[in-house]
XYZ file of C-alpha atoms in Angstrom:
602
model
C -13.844 -30.471 -2.172
C -17.281 -32.118 -3.300
C -18.041 -30.475 0.106
C -17.003 -27.159 -0.560
C -19.429 -27.309 -4.417
C -22.092 -27.858 -2.492
C -21.618 -25.174 -0.604
C -24.442 -22.447 -0.804
C -22.423 -20.112 0.169
C -19.372 -20.768 -1.893
C -21.463 -20.761 -4.652
C -23.326 -17.705 -4.068
C -20.336 -15.751 -3.456
C -19.082 -17.549 -6.743
C -22.483 -16.454 -9.114
C -21.869 -12.797 -8.046
C -17.645 -13.014 -8.802
C -18.411 -14.883 -11.786
C -20.239 -12.479 -13.792
C -18.853 -11.735 -17.215
C -16.208 -9.040 -17.227
C -14.332 -8.342 -20.620
C -11.047 -7.325 -18.489
C -10.989 -10.935 -16.279
C -11.644 -12.563 -19.452
C -8.372 -11.052 -21.350
C -6.340 -12.149 -17.870
C -5.411 -7.705 -17.488
C -7.141 -6.837 -14.191
C -3.869 -6.937 -12.076
C -1.323 -5.898 -14.848
C 0.000 -2.161 -14.287
C 0.637 -1.789 -18.164
C -2.675 -2.635 -19.356
C -4.318 0.066 -17.028
C -1.944 2.573 -18.250
C -3.078 2.135 -21.678
C -6.403 2.199 -20.341
C -6.291 5.841 -19.008
C -3.975 6.535 -21.918
C -7.232 6.061 -24.274
C -9.577 7.572 -22.139
C -6.859 10.722 -21.649
C -6.546 10.975 -25.478
C -9.051 13.887 -26.598
C -9.428 12.017 -30.040
C -9.698 8.904 -28.923
C -12.690 6.642 -30.196
C -14.259 6.634 -26.442
C -15.917 10.669 -27.821
C -15.448 11.876 -24.284
C -13.421 14.579 -26.066
C -10.799 16.537 -23.180
C -13.515 15.477 -20.396
C -11.313 13.124 -19.036
C -8.265 15.021 -18.893
C -10.262 18.108 -17.480
C -11.138 16.316 -14.722
C -8.139 14.772 -14.285
C -6.475 18.223 -13.451
C -9.548 19.523 -11.382
C -9.094 15.958 -8.857
C -5.371 16.903 -8.149
C -6.551 20.662 -7.358
C -8.764 19.080 -4.683
C -6.568 16.672 -3.510
C -3.005 19.015 -3.197
C -1.455 18.683 0.943
C -2.083 21.525 3.097
C 1.546 22.927 3.015
C 2.130 23.297 -0.991
C 0.407 26.271 -1.609
C 2.560 26.552 -4.489
C 1.111 23.689 -6.303
C -2.202 25.387 -5.793
C -0.978 28.914 -7.430
C 0.173 26.364 -10.029
C -2.529 25.150 -10.940
C -4.930 27.982 -10.638
C -2.804 29.706 -12.981
C -3.287 26.601 -15.354
C -7.107 26.799 -15.178
C -7.628 30.667 -15.556
C -6.212 30.470 -18.307
C -9.005 28.438 -19.656
C -7.993 26.790 -22.721
C -9.316 23.153 -24.287
C -6.447 20.491 -24.253
C -8.467 18.976 -27.952
C -4.926 18.967 -29.495
C -3.943 17.071 -26.784
C -1.059 13.820 -28.102
C -0.599 11.070 -24.988
C 2.575 8.875 -25.705
C 2.935 5.568 -23.603
C 6.185 4.436 -22.332
C 8.263 7.013 -23.437
C 11.948 6.344 -23.089
C 14.116 8.733 -21.097
C 17.764 9.162 -21.477
C 19.271 6.990 -19.010
C 16.870 3.771 -20.107
C 13.947 4.105 -17.931
C 10.343 4.269 -19.264
C 7.660 7.109 -18.438
C 4.317 5.627 -17.991
C 2.505 8.915 -19.877
C 2.991 11.704 -21.091
C 0.361 14.134 -22.467
C 1.362 17.244 -24.326
C -0.973 19.819 -25.254
C 0.779 22.869 -27.518
C -2.498 25.045 -27.896
C -2.501 25.548 -23.884
C 0.555 24.659 -23.358
C 0.703 21.920 -20.892
C 2.460 18.852 -19.916
C 0.846 16.237 -18.250
C 3.352 13.290 -16.709
C 1.666 10.146 -14.574
C 3.528 7.808 -13.180
C 1.848 4.392 -12.538
C 1.841 2.549 -9.719
C -1.249 0.112 -9.186
C 0.816 -3.019 -6.780
C 4.529 -1.505 -7.610
C 5.709 1.230 -5.580
C 9.146 3.297 -6.415
C 12.102 2.891 -7.316
C 15.266 4.795 -6.325
C 15.429 8.163 -8.298
C 12.612 7.025 -10.680
C 10.108 10.638 -9.809
C 12.923 12.705 -9.791
C 14.856 11.334 -13.402
C 11.186 11.773 -14.899
C 10.337 15.271 -14.593
C 14.029 16.136 -15.558
C 13.987 14.930 -18.535
C 10.256 16.720 -19.225
C 11.905 19.178 -17.666
C 14.679 19.460 -20.649
C 12.360 18.965 -23.241
C 9.879 21.807 -22.375
C 10.733 25.241 -22.095
C 10.041 27.691 -18.935
C 6.164 28.603 -21.133
C 4.720 24.574 -20.491
C 2.592 24.359 -17.173
C 4.608 20.621 -15.874
C 2.151 18.265 -14.128
C 3.663 15.641 -12.759
C 1.186 12.839 -11.495
C 1.861 10.126 -8.904
C -0.684 7.868 -9.334
C -1.463 4.381 -7.449
C -4.582 2.873 -5.815
C -4.892 4.687 -2.205
C -3.364 8.131 -3.246
C -0.239 7.335 -1.570
C 2.192 10.178 -1.094
C 4.762 10.583 -3.569
C 9.086 10.888 -2.225
C 9.292 13.873 -5.123
C 7.470 16.760 -3.256
C 6.886 18.383 -6.863
C 4.762 15.158 -7.582
C 0.836 15.681 -7.546
C -0.946 12.629 -5.994
C -3.669 10.531 -7.260
C -5.554 7.701 -6.674
C -7.621 4.768 -8.248
C -10.694 6.072 -6.469
C -10.486 9.426 -8.345
C -10.514 7.447 -11.587
C -13.313 5.833 -10.169
C -15.009 8.573 -8.933
C -14.333 10.833 -12.438
C -15.896 7.738 -14.742
C -18.951 7.072 -12.621
C -19.608 10.664 -13.085
C -19.420 10.606 -16.783
C -21.648 7.993 -17.208
C -24.029 8.757 -14.853
C -24.355 12.524 -16.558
C -23.156 12.021 -20.029
C -23.663 7.338 -20.279
C -26.761 7.851 -22.421
C -24.724 9.290 -25.411
C -21.607 6.955 -25.391
C -22.226 4.527 -27.831
C -23.284 1.278 -26.224
C -19.739 -0.859 -26.715
C -17.613 2.404 -25.210
C -20.114 2.204 -22.470
C -20.195 -1.730 -21.158
C -16.085 -1.674 -21.516
C -15.731 1.506 -19.440
C -18.088 0.032 -17.173
C -16.697 -3.352 -16.777
C -13.262 -0.972 -16.016
C -14.978 0.126 -13.129
C -16.287 -2.450 -11.556
C -12.350 -4.145 -11.654
C -11.677 -1.202 -10.056
C -14.707 -1.060 -7.229
C -13.207 -4.312 -6.621
C -9.772 -3.709 -6.103
C -10.791 -0.882 -4.145
C -14.016 -1.602 -2.200
C -14.837 -5.209 -2.139
C -18.563 -5.422 -0.554
C -18.146 -5.977 3.256
C -20.523 -8.981 3.025
C -18.647 -10.721 0.226
C -15.816 -9.819 2.403
C -17.431 -12.426 5.552
C -18.530 -14.700 3.182
C -15.601 -15.377 1.813
C -13.588 -15.032 5.082
C -16.492 -18.395 6.662
C -15.570 -20.078 3.349
C -11.700 -20.284 4.228
C -12.471 -20.905 8.068
C -14.572 -24.003 7.002
C -12.728 -25.014 4.392
C -8.730 -23.816 4.741
C -7.245 -27.327 3.157
C -8.778 -27.887 -0.214
C -8.823 -23.701 -0.707
C -4.932 -23.777 -0.481
C -5.264 -27.247 -2.269
C -6.710 -25.871 -4.811
C -5.386 -22.448 -4.873
C -1.565 -24.018 -5.287
C -2.585 -25.709 -7.545
C -3.397 -23.234 -9.572
C -1.273 -21.560 -8.818
C 1.707 -24.119 -10.345
C 3.143 -23.392 -13.806
C 1.499 -24.623 -16.688
C 1.589 -27.760 -17.895
C 4.290 -27.869 -21.473
C 3.778 -30.091 -23.817
C 6.000 -33.298 -22.835
C 3.945 -33.087 -19.443
C 0.123 -33.712 -21.328
C -0.952 -37.273 -19.853
C -4.361 -36.740 -19.857
C -4.411 -37.731 -16.611
C -7.251 -36.734 -14.730
C -6.973 -33.766 -12.196
C -10.399 -33.070 -9.976
C -8.579 -30.515 -8.051
C -6.798 -28.950 -10.961
C -10.283 -29.027 -12.986
C -12.030 -27.872 -9.783
C -9.626 -24.875 -9.827
C -10.438 -23.962 -13.842
C -13.768 -23.828 -12.550
C -13.653 -21.247 -9.575
C -10.194 -19.596 -10.186
C -11.823 -15.868 -9.627
C -13.794 -17.398 -6.140
C -10.598 -19.886 -4.846
C -8.390 -16.932 -5.422
C -10.221 -14.424 -3.740
C -11.441 -17.116 -0.978
C -7.901 -17.323 -0.137
C -6.629 -13.630 -0.669
C -9.708 -13.091 2.018
C -8.611 -15.820 4.344
C -4.516 -14.551 3.990
C -5.079 -10.919 4.857
C -5.317 -10.522 8.382
C -5.256 -6.613 8.790
C -9.162 -6.863 9.652
C -8.081 -9.761 12.098
C -5.798 -7.704 13.848
C -7.930 -5.003 14.032
C -10.480 -6.685 15.928
C -7.474 -7.217 18.409
C -6.803 -3.619 18.082
C -10.602 -2.227 19.263
C -11.055 -4.611 22.046
C -7.524 -3.446 23.580
C -8.568 0.151 23.456
C -11.975 -0.838 24.184
C -13.972 0.592 21.127
C -17.026 -1.423 20.986
C -18.737 0.589 18.485
C -19.086 2.120 15.156
C -15.897 0.479 13.769
C -15.597 -2.084 10.273
C -12.675 -4.763 10.690
C -12.643 -4.888 6.693
C -10.318 -7.083 5.189
C -8.095 -4.243 3.585
C -9.201 -0.610 4.529
C -10.461 -1.154 8.268
C -11.798 1.984 9.729
C -13.422 3.171 12.946
C -14.454 6.493 14.844
C -12.860 7.257 17.896
C -14.587 6.767 21.223
C -14.002 10.616 22.748
C -16.339 11.324 19.644
C -19.632 8.815 19.929
C -21.400 11.120 21.990
C -21.147 14.445 19.512
C -20.314 12.726 15.918
C -24.412 13.954 14.989
C -23.486 16.879 15.329
C -21.940 16.923 12.052
C -25.285 15.929 9.855
C -26.120 12.786 8.022
C -23.134 12.422 5.332
C -24.460 13.526 1.769
C -23.470 10.078 -0.023
C -22.597 6.703 1.281
C -19.889 7.151 2.924
C -18.047 4.590 5.218
C -19.870 3.810 8.788
C -22.553 6.700 7.966
C -20.557 9.504 9.958
C -19.090 12.863 8.664
C -16.037 11.703 9.851
C -13.831 8.375 9.800
C -10.579 7.097 10.564
C -8.739 3.994 8.931
C -6.022 1.937 8.243
C -4.609 0.597 5.223
C -1.177 -0.849 4.043
C 0.697 1.646 2.094
C 2.852 1.454 -1.418
C 5.981 1.093 -0.022
C 4.720 -1.096 2.741
C 4.164 0.348 5.787
C 1.159 0.852 7.974
C -0.886 4.373 7.633
C -3.372 5.365 9.078
C -5.932 8.469 7.922
C -7.900 10.849 9.375
C -10.268 12.440 6.559
C -13.891 14.776 6.889
C -16.355 13.565 4.822
C -19.197 14.885 2.154
C -21.183 16.655 4.762
C -24.005 19.691 4.493
C -21.205 22.431 2.803
C -22.129 24.870 5.422
C -21.343 22.957 8.774
C -18.478 22.108 6.478
C -16.623 25.007 6.457
C -17.486 25.665 10.347
C -16.059 23.097 11.347
C -12.324 23.345 9.522
C -12.580 26.984 10.625
C -13.304 25.603 14.279
C -10.044 23.271 13.547
C -8.064 25.743 12.437
C -8.489 28.291 14.868
C -6.589 25.376 17.332
C -4.000 24.815 14.899
C -4.676 21.847 13.135
C -3.452 22.197 9.378
C -6.710 23.348 7.235
C -5.959 24.426 3.254
C -7.447 27.440 1.981
C -9.141 24.872 -1.077
C -10.718 22.788 1.944
C -12.889 25.195 2.348
C -14.372 25.586 -0.586
C -18.494 24.342 -0.933
C -17.759 22.436 -3.630
C -15.620 19.985 -1.871
C -16.434 16.990 -0.327
C -13.621 15.238 0.979
C -10.392 16.618 3.041
C -7.751 14.494 5.056
C -7.024 15.808 8.581
C -4.372 13.473 9.243
C -1.492 11.149 7.931
C 1.048 8.777 9.429
C 2.556 5.932 8.510
C 4.936 2.921 10.527
C 7.022 0.349 9.423
C 5.421 -3.379 9.252
C 8.290 -5.510 8.962
C 5.904 -9.110 8.230
C 2.359 -8.594 7.096
C 1.641 -12.136 8.250
C 1.995 -11.224 12.287
C -1.047 -9.801 13.278
C 0.913 -9.059 17.123
C 2.910 -6.658 15.021
C 0.032 -5.161 13.181
C -2.096 -4.968 16.089
C 1.478 -2.919 18.036
C 1.160 -1.015 14.506
C -1.584 0.092 15.064
C -1.471 1.139 18.757
C 1.634 2.713 17.954
C -0.565 5.074 15.502
C -3.507 5.417 17.767
C -1.366 6.270 20.735
C 1.026 8.248 19.349
C 0.958 12.055 20.567
C 0.252 13.663 17.353
C -2.985 11.407 17.072
C -4.609 11.425 20.270
C -4.273 15.720 19.908
C -6.099 15.881 17.005
C -8.365 13.121 18.790
C -8.701 15.753 21.565
C -9.054 18.812 19.597
C -11.697 17.602 17.385
C -13.520 16.447 20.513
C -13.281 19.623 21.661
C -14.720 21.810 18.657
C -17.516 18.773 18.595
C -18.814 19.394 22.673
C -18.356 23.288 21.524
C -15.349 23.526 24.227
C -13.670 26.730 25.095
C -9.464 27.341 22.580
C -6.858 26.557 24.588
C -3.913 28.324 24.165
C -1.331 27.085 22.046
C 1.331 26.626 24.241
C -0.516 24.728 26.842
C -1.585 22.267 23.998
C 2.700 22.226 22.629
C 3.489 21.681 26.579
C 1.650 18.704 26.597
C 2.674 17.010 23.652
C 5.622 17.425 25.045
C 4.807 15.637 28.368
C 3.111 12.612 27.061
C 5.891 12.012 24.690
C 8.894 12.579 26.619
C 7.261 10.290 29.352
C 6.013 7.084 27.958
C 9.378 6.299 25.878
C 8.889 2.219 26.125
C 11.404 -0.598 25.526
C 9.866 -0.954 21.852
C 10.925 2.464 21.388
C 13.959 2.561 22.426
C 15.314 -0.328 21.007
C 14.726 1.582 17.759
C 16.550 4.323 19.210
C 18.970 1.642 19.481
C 18.826 0.220 16.109
C 19.019 3.598 14.615
C 22.708 4.086 16.543
C 23.429 0.511 14.916
C 22.477 1.695 11.445
C 25.097 5.054 11.526
C 27.662 2.572 12.669
C 27.511 -0.214 10.178
C 26.338 2.394 6.984
C 23.214 1.091 7.099
C 20.393 3.837 4.921
C 17.362 4.983 5.884
C 15.693 3.208 2.186
C 17.318 -0.047 3.536
C 16.185 -0.867 7.269
C 12.639 -0.276 8.673
C 11.870 -0.403 12.761
C 8.234 -2.026 14.385
C 8.022 -2.674 18.196
C 9.656 -5.755 18.898
C 11.171 -6.137 15.500
C 13.709 -3.970 12.923
C 14.973 -4.962 10.069
C 17.259 -4.185 7.237
C 19.134 -5.003 3.835
C 22.633 -5.041 2.611
C 23.626 -3.479 -0.997
C 25.033 -7.032 -1.631
C 21.320 -8.713 -1.256
C 19.965 -6.271 -4.258
C 23.071 -7.666 -6.277
C 21.475 -11.565 -5.515
C 18.378 -10.548 -6.463
C 19.016 -9.603 -9.896
C 20.382 -13.192 -10.190
C 17.786 -15.280 -8.073
C 14.791 -13.002 -8.722
C 12.190 -11.728 -6.157
C 10.070 -13.555 -3.675
C 7.272 -15.235 -5.134
C 4.829 -13.983 -2.624
C 4.905 -10.878 0.055
C 7.558 -10.968 2.172
C 8.230 -8.684 5.133
C 8.732 -5.045 3.532
C 10.753 -5.805 0.765
C 10.593 -8.977 -1.706
C 14.526 -9.370 -2.328
C 15.994 -13.357 -1.514
C 16.919 -12.122 2.062
C 16.926 -9.520 4.918
C 18.171 -9.411 8.622
C 15.882 -8.503 11.901
C 17.060 -8.102 15.624
C 14.173 -8.934 17.849
C 13.344 -7.893 21.353
C 12.540 -10.799 23.649
C 12.719 -10.504 27.500
C 16.100 -9.956 27.992
C 17.523 -11.491 24.934
C 18.149 -9.552 21.220
C 18.571 -12.205 18.926
C 19.655 -11.390 15.228
C 18.723 -13.535 12.204
C 19.666 -13.441 8.776
C 16.956 -15.784 6.656
C 16.479 -16.271 3.072
C 12.739 -16.055 1.864
C 10.675 -17.673 -0.409
C 11.893 -17.207 -3.905
C 11.171 -19.378 -6.993
C 11.559 -23.391 -6.043
C 14.071 -24.541 -8.063
C 16.137 -20.788 -8.336
C 15.935 -21.587 -4.509
C 17.493 -25.250 -4.210
C 20.022 -24.197 -6.732
C 21.069 -20.857 -4.729
C 20.916 -22.974 -1.065
C 23.404 -26.259 -3.340
C 26.037 -22.913 -4.061
C 26.029 -22.078 -0.144
C 26.419 -25.210 0.295
C 29.524 -25.492 -1.680
C 30.973 -23.457 0.268
C 30.643 -24.504 3.010
C 27.350 -23.359 4.336
C 25.727 -25.951 6.919
C 21.748 -26.425 5.717
C 18.752 -28.295 6.667
C 17.727 -31.070 4.283
C 14.124 -30.106 4.490
C 15.348 -26.559 3.192
C 16.061 -27.616 -0.733
C 11.826 -29.582 -0.634
C 9.975 -27.853 -3.411
C 7.567 -26.549 -0.920
C 9.924 -24.919 1.561
C 9.624 -21.339 1.648
C 12.367 -19.879 4.604
C 15.868 -20.900 5.841
C 17.687 -19.297 8.177
C 21.195 -18.698 7.695
C 22.748 -17.688 10.405
C 21.394 -16.529 14.185
C 22.617 -15.275 17.022
C 21.444 -14.059 20.776
C 22.718 -12.253 23.054
C 21.302 -10.879 26.740
C 21.058 -7.466 27.344
C 20.984 -6.242 31.631
C 20.161 -2.747 30.572
C 17.260 -2.290 28.123
C 16.433 2.211 29.077
C 20.859 2.259 27.782
C 20.018 2.614 24.288
C 24.423 3.221 23.977
C 24.770 -1.011 25.645
C 22.046 -2.059 23.369
C 23.148 -0.360 19.636
C 26.711 -1.830 20.943
C 25.487 -5.708 21.665
C 23.525 -5.733 17.591
C 26.992 -4.527 15.884
C 28.957 -7.349 18.018
C 26.024 -9.828 16.474
C 26.368 -9.158 13.059
C 30.169 -8.152 13.138
C 30.337 -11.996 14.363
C 33.529 -14.757 12.207
C 30.128 -16.925 11.814
C 28.373 -13.861 9.886
C 31.294 -12.368 7.663
C 31.433 -15.998 6.841
C 27.763 -16.360 5.591
C 27.937 -13.086 3.911
C 31.069 -14.155 2.253
C 29.614 -17.463 0.816
C 26.782 -15.173 -0.182
C 29.364 -12.968 -2.574
C 29.581 -16.211 -4.489
C 26.115 -15.954 -5.688
C 27.093 -12.506 -7.945
C 29.794 -13.917 -9.442
C 29.966 -14.476 -13.420
C 29.101 -17.798 -13.494
C 25.644 -17.723 -11.415
C 24.088 -14.920 -14.466
C 21.357 -14.787 -16.415
């Protein structure tokens, strides 16, 4: 501990992380509801920020620029709104609007003069609940007639695509750019306290969205060299607050150390635990990429090697942008727990941008009309997602990146962009389609066939699509029963697979063996012990170590079988059904059902 406190790199990082920020002092920077409160204040044209309806106007402009190519109806919708040229000075902003089924809309802004309703569902860290967006929109439509223009917005950290196609996507990076633009243009006109408040809020968003790469590398180095003490201090800080009866004033140097460096310790710990950047380094070696990439811990980015020779034809970006090039790809964790790949054209010279996009469009790449506007800075050319079961499994992350990178659709985009950059003649559309078909038909791996077999298993056992994930050598699924247990015992105390409920099944592919596992995850310690003791009373065999306070994972059922023909999806799916329907597994499920009884509900 003394060595870490005297570590110059640690102190240098702490100096940056410990700058005064009102949001951090109040410990509200990670709470979604507090962000909604700030947004409500900014959207209210009559609030004391003196920005009038600037923020509300810019929100609408931002979503207009973010409309996906296949949503012409949305574009027409917003065009009609802007053609009215109304101000929104009369807008009223409401928080936590209760709808008929007891749910609450995060933000609702209504302008009677402009006949405008803006509905915002804010997801800072969380993800959608079932039918949530549908319910909100239906409620608003029932309250406002057809003369109103209703704009439903799905706001997330990364601009994730909403499940309901009627919603417009918006990211917190859009919020950041709106506020930065206003401070740069009109900051001197704002009251000093408002300026500092918005500046502090921007610092919070900047930390969340664009952590400095040097800070990340420094934190990773500190974690590697001091992992044990960082882990101990972090766990000390995460322990429950002391009760009055516990106050014996016994010296606790570790707790004192955490209290002094809390934000820096949490940052170093989280960077050290996040292996996306480390997995990306393995991925780049796997695809033989030795330049033009950045293994950022949250948003690792790269430029495919086929673009390297001619990428400079797009010119230098007009503002600081990713790898200093005008076109980039990156991976990130999507809000629903899946791995996402994105390709984006950045802020290059408008004439060059329009010509490049026009050439792509001629080659059957979908480009929406608004992307051609001279004022446009960013255009997403491609996105795709794949399931990740365990975000702490580096091999699985590498496999997920490889799957997205080697997909026929992404490689088709890579080839098309290469042809445009190298000014090659346009290939006939039919030839391009046939090449994609050839790729997809001739590259079925064991893992792909494994996924197909698992889908057949899910159909047989009536497991719906929202309740399972497929990734490489792992496939996982939930039962409705597990959600009932979650209502009684709560979620896990840390991120676990793609679902933070107490139980999860998964199949694992290992050489010639198929394994099925049912595992209890890291829910809160006292509830975990209570759950295990109830299962033991019903006859469940559990290791003694599973009831220790620090225990996290406990297998309740596992069984394997040998597969002779992995290419036969029927044989594999039948084997899955057999493993799931053993008497041993059914007995475990019967014991779990007892956890939802009235005596266990709080």
